[in-house]
Tab-separated table of C-alpha atoms and ligand atoms in Angstrom:
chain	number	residue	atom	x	y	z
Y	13	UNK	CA	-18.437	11.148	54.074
Y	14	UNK	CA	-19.624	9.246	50.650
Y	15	UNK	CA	-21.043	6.457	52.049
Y	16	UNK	CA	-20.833	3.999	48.832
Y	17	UNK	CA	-18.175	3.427	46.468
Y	18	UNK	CA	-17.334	1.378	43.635
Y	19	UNK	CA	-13.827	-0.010	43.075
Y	20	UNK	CA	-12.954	-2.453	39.786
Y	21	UNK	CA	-9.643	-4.466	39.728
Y	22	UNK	CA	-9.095	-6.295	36.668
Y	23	UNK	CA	-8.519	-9.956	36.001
Y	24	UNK	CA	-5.168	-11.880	35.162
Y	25	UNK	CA	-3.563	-14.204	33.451
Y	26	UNK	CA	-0.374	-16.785	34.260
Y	27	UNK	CA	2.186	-15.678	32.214
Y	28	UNK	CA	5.148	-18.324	33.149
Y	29	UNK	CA	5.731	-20.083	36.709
Y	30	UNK	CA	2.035	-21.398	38.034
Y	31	UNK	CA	2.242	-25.028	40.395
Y	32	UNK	CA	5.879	-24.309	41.180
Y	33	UNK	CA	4.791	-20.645	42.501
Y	34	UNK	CA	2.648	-22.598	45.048
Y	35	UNK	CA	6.258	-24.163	45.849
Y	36	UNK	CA	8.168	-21.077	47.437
Y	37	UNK	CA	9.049	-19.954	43.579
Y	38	UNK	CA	8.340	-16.831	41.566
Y	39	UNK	CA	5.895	-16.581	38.977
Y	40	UNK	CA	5.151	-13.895	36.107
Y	41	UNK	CA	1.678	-12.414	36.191
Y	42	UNK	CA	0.073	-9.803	34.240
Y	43	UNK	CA	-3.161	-8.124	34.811
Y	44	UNK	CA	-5.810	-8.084	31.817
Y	45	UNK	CA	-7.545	-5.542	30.928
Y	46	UNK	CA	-11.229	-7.214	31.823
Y	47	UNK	CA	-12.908	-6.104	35.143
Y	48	UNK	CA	-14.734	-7.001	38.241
Y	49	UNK	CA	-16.450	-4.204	39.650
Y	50	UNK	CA	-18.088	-3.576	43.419
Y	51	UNK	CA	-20.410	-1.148	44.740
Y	52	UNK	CA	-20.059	-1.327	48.279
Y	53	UNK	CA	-22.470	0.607	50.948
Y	54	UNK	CA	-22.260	1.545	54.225
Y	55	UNK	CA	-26.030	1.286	55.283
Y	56	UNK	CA	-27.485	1.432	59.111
Y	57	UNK	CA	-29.841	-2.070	59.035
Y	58	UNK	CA	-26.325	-3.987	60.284
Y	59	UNK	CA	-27.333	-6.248	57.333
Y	60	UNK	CA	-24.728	-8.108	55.100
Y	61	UNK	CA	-26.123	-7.846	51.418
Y	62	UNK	CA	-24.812	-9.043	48.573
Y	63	UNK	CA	-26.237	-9.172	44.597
Y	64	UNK	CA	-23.379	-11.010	42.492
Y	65	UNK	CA	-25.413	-12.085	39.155
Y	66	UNK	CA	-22.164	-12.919	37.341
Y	67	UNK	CA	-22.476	-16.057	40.207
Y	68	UNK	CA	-25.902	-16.163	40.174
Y	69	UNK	CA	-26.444	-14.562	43.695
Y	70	UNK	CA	-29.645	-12.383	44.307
Y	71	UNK	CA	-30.683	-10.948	47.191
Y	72	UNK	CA	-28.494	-12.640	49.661
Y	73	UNK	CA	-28.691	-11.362	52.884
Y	74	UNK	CA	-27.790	-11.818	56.826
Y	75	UNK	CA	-27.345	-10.246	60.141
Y	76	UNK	CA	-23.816	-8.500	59.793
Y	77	UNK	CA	-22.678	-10.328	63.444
Y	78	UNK	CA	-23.340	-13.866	61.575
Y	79	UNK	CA	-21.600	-12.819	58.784
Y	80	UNK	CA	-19.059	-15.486	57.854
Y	81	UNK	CA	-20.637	-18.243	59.863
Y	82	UNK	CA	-22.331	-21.333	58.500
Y	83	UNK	CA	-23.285	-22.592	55.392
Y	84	UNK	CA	-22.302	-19.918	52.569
Y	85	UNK	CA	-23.856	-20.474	49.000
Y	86	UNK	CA	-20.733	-20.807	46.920
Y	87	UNK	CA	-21.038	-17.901	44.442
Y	88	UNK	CA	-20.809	-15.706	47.574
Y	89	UNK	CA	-17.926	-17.140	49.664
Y	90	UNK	CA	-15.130	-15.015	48.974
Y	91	UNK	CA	-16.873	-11.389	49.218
Y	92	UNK	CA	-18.334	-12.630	52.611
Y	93	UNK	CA	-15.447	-13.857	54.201
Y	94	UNK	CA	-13.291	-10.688	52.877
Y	95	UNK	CA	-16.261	-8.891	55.001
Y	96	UNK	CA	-15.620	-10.929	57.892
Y	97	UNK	CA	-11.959	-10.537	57.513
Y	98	UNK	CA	-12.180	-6.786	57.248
Y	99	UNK	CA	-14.767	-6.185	60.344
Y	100	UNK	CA	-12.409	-8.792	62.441
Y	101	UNK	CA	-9.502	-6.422	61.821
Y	102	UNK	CA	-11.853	-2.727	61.831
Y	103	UNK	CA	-14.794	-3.064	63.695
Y	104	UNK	CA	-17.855	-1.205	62.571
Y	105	UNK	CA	-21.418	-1.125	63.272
Y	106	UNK	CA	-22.892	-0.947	60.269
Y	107	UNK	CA	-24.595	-2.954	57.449
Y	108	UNK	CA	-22.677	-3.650	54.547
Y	109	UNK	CA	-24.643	-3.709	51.076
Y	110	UNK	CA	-21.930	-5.326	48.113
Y	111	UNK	CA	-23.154	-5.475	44.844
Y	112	UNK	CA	-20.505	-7.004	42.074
Y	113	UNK	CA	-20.448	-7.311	38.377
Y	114	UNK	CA	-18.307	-8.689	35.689
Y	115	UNK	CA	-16.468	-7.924	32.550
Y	116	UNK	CA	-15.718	-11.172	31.607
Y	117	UNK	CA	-17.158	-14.735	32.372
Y	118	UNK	CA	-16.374	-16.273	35.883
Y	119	UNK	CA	-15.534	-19.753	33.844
Y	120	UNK	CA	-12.394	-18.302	31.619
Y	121	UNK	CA	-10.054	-18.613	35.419
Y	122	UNK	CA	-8.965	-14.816	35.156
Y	123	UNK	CA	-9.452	-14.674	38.885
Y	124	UNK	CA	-12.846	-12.965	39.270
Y	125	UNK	CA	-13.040	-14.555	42.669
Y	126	UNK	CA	-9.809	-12.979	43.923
Y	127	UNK	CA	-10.397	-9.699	41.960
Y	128	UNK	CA	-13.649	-9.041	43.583
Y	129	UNK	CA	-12.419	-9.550	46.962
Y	130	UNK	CA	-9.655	-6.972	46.091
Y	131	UNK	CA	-12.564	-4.338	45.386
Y	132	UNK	CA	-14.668	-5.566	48.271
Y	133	UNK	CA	-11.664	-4.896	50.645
Y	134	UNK	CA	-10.529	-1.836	49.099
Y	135	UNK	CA	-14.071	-0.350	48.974
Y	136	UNK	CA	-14.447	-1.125	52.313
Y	137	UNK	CA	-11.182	0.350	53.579
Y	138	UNK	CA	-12.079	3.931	51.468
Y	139	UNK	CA	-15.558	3.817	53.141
Y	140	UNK	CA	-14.273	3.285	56.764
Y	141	UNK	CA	-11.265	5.614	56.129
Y	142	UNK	CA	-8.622	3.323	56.600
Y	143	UNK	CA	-6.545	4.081	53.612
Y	144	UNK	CA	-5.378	1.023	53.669
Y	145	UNK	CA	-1.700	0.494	51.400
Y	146	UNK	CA	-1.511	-2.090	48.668
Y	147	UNK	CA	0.230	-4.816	50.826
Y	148	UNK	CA	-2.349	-4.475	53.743
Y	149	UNK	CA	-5.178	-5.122	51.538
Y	150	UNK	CA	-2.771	-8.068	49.987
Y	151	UNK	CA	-2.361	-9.658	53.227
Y	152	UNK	CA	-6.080	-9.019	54.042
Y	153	UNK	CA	-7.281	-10.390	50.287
Y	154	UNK	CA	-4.469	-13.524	50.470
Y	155	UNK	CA	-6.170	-14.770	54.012
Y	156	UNK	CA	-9.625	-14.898	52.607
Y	157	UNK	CA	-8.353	-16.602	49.811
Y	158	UNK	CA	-6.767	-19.273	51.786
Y	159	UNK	CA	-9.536	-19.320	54.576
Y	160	UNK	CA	-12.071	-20.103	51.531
Y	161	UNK	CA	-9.777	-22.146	49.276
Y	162	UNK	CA	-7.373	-23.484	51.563
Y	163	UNK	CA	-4.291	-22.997	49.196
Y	164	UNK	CA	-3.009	-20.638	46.770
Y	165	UNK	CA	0.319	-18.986	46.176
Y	166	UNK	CA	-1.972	-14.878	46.355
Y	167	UNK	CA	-0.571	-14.489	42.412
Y	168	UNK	CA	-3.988	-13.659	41.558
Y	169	UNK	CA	-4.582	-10.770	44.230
Y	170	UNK	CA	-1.700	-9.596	43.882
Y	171	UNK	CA	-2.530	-8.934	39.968
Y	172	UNK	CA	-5.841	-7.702	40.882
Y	173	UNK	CA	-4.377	-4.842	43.276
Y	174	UNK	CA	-1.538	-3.684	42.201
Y	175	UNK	CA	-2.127	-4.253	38.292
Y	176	UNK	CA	0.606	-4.409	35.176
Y	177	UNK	CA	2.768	-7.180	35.264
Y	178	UNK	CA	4.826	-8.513	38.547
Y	179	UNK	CA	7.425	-10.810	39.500
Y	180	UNK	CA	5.745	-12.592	42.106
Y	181	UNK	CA	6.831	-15.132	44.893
Y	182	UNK	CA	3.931	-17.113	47.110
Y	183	UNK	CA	2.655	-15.109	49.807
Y	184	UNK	CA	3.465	-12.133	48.409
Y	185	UNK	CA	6.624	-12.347	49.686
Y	186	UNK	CA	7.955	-10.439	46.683
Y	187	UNK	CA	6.072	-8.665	44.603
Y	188	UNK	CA	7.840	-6.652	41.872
Y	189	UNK	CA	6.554	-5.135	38.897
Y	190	UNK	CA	8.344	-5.449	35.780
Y	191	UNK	CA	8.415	-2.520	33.544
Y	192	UNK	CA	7.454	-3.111	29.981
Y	193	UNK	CA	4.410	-1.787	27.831
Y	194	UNK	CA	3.268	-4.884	25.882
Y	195	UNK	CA	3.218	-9.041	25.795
Y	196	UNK	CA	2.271	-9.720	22.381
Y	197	UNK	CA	-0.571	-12.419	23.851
Y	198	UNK	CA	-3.415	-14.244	22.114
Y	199	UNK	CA	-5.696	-16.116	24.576
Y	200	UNK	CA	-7.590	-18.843	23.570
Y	201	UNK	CA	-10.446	-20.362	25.580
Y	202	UNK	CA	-11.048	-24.257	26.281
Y	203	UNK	CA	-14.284	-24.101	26.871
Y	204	UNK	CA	-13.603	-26.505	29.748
Y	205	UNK	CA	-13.542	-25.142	34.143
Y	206	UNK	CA	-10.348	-25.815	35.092
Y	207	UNK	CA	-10.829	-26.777	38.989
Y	208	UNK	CA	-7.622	-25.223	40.997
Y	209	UNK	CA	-8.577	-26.788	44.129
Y	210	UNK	CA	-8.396	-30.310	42.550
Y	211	UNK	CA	-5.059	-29.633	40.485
Y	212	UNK	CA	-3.326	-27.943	43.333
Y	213	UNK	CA	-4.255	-31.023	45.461
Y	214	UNK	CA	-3.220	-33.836	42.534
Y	215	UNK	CA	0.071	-31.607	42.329
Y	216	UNK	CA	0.358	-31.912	45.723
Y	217	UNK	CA	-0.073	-35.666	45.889
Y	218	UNK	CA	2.729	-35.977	43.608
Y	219	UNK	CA	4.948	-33.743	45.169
Y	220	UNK	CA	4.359	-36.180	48.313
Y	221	UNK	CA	5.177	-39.156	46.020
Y	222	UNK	CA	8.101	-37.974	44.373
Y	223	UNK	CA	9.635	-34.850	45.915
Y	224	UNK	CA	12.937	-35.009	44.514
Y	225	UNK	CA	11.369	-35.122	40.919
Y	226	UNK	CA	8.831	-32.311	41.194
Y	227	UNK	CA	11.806	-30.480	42.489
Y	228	UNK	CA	13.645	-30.520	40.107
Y	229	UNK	CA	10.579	-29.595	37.944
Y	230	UNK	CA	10.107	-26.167	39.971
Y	231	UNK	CA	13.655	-25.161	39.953
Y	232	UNK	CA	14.063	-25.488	35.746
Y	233	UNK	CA	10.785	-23.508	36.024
Y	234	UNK	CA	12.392	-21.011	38.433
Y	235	UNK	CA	15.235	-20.494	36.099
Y	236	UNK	CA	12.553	-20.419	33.071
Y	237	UNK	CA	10.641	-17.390	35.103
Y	238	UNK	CA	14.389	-15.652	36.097
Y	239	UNK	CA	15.202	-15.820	32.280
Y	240	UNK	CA	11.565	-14.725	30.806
Y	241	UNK	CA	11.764	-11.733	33.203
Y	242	UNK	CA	14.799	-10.085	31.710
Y	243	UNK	CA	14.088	-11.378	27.716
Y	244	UNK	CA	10.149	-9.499	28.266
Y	245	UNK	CA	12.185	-6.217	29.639
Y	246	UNK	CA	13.937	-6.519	26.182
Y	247	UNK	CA	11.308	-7.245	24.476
Y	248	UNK	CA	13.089	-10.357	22.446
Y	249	UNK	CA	9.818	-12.287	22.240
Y	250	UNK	CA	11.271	-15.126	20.249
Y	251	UNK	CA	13.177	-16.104	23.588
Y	252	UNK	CA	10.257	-15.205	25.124
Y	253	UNK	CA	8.391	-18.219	23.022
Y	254	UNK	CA	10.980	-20.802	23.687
Y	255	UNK	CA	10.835	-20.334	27.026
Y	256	UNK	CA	6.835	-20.308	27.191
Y	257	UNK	CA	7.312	-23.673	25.028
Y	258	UNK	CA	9.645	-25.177	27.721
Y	259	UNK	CA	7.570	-23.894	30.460
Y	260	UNK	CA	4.565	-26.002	28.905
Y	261	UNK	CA	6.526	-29.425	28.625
Y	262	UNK	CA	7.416	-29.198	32.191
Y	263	UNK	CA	3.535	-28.836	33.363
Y	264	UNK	CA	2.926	-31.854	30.857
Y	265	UNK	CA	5.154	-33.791	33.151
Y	266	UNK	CA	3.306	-32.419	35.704
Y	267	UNK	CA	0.393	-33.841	34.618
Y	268	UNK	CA	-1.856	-30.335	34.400
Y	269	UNK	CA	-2.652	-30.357	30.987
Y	270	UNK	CA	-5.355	-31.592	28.969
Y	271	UNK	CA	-5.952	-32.608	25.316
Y	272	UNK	CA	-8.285	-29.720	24.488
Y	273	UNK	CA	-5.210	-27.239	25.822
Y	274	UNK	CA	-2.759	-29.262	23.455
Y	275	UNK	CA	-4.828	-29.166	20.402
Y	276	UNK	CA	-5.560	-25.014	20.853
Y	277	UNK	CA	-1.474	-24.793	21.624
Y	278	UNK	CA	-0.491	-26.766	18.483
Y	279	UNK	CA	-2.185	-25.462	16.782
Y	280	UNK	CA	-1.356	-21.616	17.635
Y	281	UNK	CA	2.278	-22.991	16.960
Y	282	UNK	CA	1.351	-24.190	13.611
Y	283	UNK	CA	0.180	-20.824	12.587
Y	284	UNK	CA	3.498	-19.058	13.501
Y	285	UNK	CA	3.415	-18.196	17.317
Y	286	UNK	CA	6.611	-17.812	18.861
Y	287	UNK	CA	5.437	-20.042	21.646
Y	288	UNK	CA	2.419	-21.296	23.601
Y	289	UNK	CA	1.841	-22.851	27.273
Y	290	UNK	CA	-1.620	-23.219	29.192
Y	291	UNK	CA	-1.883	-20.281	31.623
Y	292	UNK	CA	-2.850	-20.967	35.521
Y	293	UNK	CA	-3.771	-24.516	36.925
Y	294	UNK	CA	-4.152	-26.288	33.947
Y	295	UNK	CA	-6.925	-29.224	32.881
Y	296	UNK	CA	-9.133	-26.272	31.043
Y	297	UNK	CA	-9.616	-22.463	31.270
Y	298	UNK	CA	-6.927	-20.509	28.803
Y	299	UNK	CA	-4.076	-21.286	26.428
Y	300	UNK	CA	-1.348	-18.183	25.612
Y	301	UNK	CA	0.187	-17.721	22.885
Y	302	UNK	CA	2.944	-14.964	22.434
Y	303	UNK	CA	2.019	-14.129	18.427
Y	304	UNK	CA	4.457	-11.555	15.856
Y	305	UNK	CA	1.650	-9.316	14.560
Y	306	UNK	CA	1.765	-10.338	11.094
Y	307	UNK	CA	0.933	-13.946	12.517
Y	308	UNK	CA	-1.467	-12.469	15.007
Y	309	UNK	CA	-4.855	-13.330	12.323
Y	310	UNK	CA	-3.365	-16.673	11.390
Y	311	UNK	CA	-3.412	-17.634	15.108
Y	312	UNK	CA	-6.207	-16.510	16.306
Y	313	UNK	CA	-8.241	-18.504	13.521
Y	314	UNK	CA	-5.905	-21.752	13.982
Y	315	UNK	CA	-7.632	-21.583	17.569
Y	316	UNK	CA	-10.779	-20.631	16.481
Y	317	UNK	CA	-10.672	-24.212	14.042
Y	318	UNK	CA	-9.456	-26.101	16.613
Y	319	UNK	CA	-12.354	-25.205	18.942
Y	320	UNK	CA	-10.713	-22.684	21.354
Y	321	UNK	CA	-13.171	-19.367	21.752
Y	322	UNK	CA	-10.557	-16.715	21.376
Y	323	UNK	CA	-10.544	-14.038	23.900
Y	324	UNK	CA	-9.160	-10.052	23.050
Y	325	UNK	CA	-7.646	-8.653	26.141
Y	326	UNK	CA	-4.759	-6.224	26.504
Y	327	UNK	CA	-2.273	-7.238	29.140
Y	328	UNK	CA	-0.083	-5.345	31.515
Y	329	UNK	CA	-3.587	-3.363	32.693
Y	330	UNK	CA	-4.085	-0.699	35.466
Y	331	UNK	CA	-4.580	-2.100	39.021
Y	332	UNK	CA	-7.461	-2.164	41.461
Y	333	UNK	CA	-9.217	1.809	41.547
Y	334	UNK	CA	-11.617	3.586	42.594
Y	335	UNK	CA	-14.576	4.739	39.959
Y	336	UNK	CA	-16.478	7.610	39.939
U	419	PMV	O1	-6.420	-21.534	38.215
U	419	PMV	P1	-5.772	-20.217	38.175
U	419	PMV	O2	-5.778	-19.588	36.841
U	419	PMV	O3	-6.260	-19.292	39.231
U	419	PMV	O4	-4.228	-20.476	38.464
U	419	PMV	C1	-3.743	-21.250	39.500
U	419	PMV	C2	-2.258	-21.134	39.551
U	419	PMV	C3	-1.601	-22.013	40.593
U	419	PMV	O5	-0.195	-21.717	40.581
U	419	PMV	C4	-1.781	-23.484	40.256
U	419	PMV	C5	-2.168	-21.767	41.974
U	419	PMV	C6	-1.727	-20.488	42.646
U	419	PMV	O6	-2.447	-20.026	43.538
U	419	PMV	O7	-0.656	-19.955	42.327
């Protein structure tokens, strides 16, 4: 038996539906085109080892039977508990060497957290011989994201596994690809973190407050996603816009964006895109815009002037595999 292999999964973007998809309500995903990568290896020191410079993590290392337990430095939490998650569930007696790295900067939110505990898992479940399916590794990946974040609808390793773009409800409760080649996206950077934990949590506060208002908030976003879902099938991106545009004033009244995100989505609109919207939990991280390619120049330098970094990714990419 090959006793390493390497697995990449790439990252994601929100298309339409993030803080209500935390709510019981679908979201639309798609995978981009930037990877995480693992090299995971079987050795016989019963060691846990993990090099992650993308989080500036170097030589970490433990006894496999504490693995999990404790203090863990941040940069490593979610490859160690999808270890312990993965040994709890397949016992093994060996060492486990992990050794991760990056397409794309861990600050831009395209999930390289989730994504490389998708590879960890799946490299781990090739190495054992588990052959574990798609939706075992979900439920696997979806508890260590909870166990190390607490909250978290799964949209993210959900992406990272099964790749393209999917019709997703929290939990994984559905998850349904939708079968189209292109979005016609430009992504434009902040600059700025965006901190999930905290927005989730502020979201949730208001939800608390006002329940029948954020509500009624997630179900016109519900019927935002249903609509978005058939008009992308079509391909009648206009529609597509308006709905991104409506989809943005509703997390305004959420209270998840951010001036930075305005400015780079104005401004994408003033240069001809067919509609904008921040993508994920808001407060920083990336801006969409859905742009006609004769606008597609025009909008990337309207972002570029309004202090955005733009970012080239193609969306609708392949799911988690194995390299050789
Ligand atoms: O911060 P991101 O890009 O991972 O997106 C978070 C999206 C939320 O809907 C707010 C949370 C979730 O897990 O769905």
């Amino acid at each position: 038996m090959n006793m390493n292999v390497t697995v990449s999964a790439p990252g994601k973007l929100m298309v339409f539906g993030e803080h209500a998809v935390v709510y019981n309500r679908p979201c639309l995903v798609t995978a981009v085109d930037q990877r995480m990568r693992a090299r995971v290896e079987l050795t016989d020191d019963k060691v846990f080892f993990l090099d992650a410079p993308e989080v500036k993590i170097s030589g970490y290392a433990r006894p496999i039977r504490e693995v999990g337990m404790g203090e863990i430095p941040k940069g490593a939490k979610f490859v160690e508990i999808a270890v312990k998650n993965f040994i709890e569930n397949y016992p093994s007696s060996s060492g486990i060497k992990v050794t991760t790295a990056s397409d794309f900067s861990s600050q831009f939110g395209f999930g390289s957290s989730s994504a490389s505990t998708v590879c960890v898992l799946r490299a781990l479940s090739e190495l054992t011989g588990k052959k574990l399916d798609n939706k075992q590794l979900f439920d696997l990946a979806y508890k260590t994201v909870l166990d190390v974040q607490g909250k978290g609808s799964g949209f993210d390793v959900a992406a990272a596994l099964y790749g393209g773009t999917l019709y997703f409800v929290a939990g994984g409760k559905t998850i349904t690809p939708v079968k189209l080649r292109d979005i016609p996206l430009v992504v434009g950077y902040t600059g700025v973190k965006a901190d999930t934990v905290t927005l989730m949590r502020e979201v949730g506060e208001k939800m608390k407050a006002q329940p029948e208002r954020i509500d009624r908030i997630y179900d016109a976003i519900v019927k935002l996603v249903e609509d978005a879902r058939i008009k992308m099938i079509e391909g009648d991106w206009e529609r597509v816009g308006k709905l991104m545009d409506f989809n943005q004033e509703y997390l305004r009244d959420l209270g998840v964006s951010s001036e930075k995100l305005e400015s780079l989505i104005s401004s994408a609109k003033g240069a001809g895109a067919w509609g904008a919207k921040l993508s994920g939990a808001g407060g920083g991280d990336c801006m969409i815009a859905l742009a006609p390619e004769d606008k597609k120049k025009a909008i990337e330098s309207a972002i570029e002037i309004a202090g955005g970094q733009v970012i080239h990714i193609l969306p609708h990419a392949q799911g988690a595999r194995l390299e050789l």
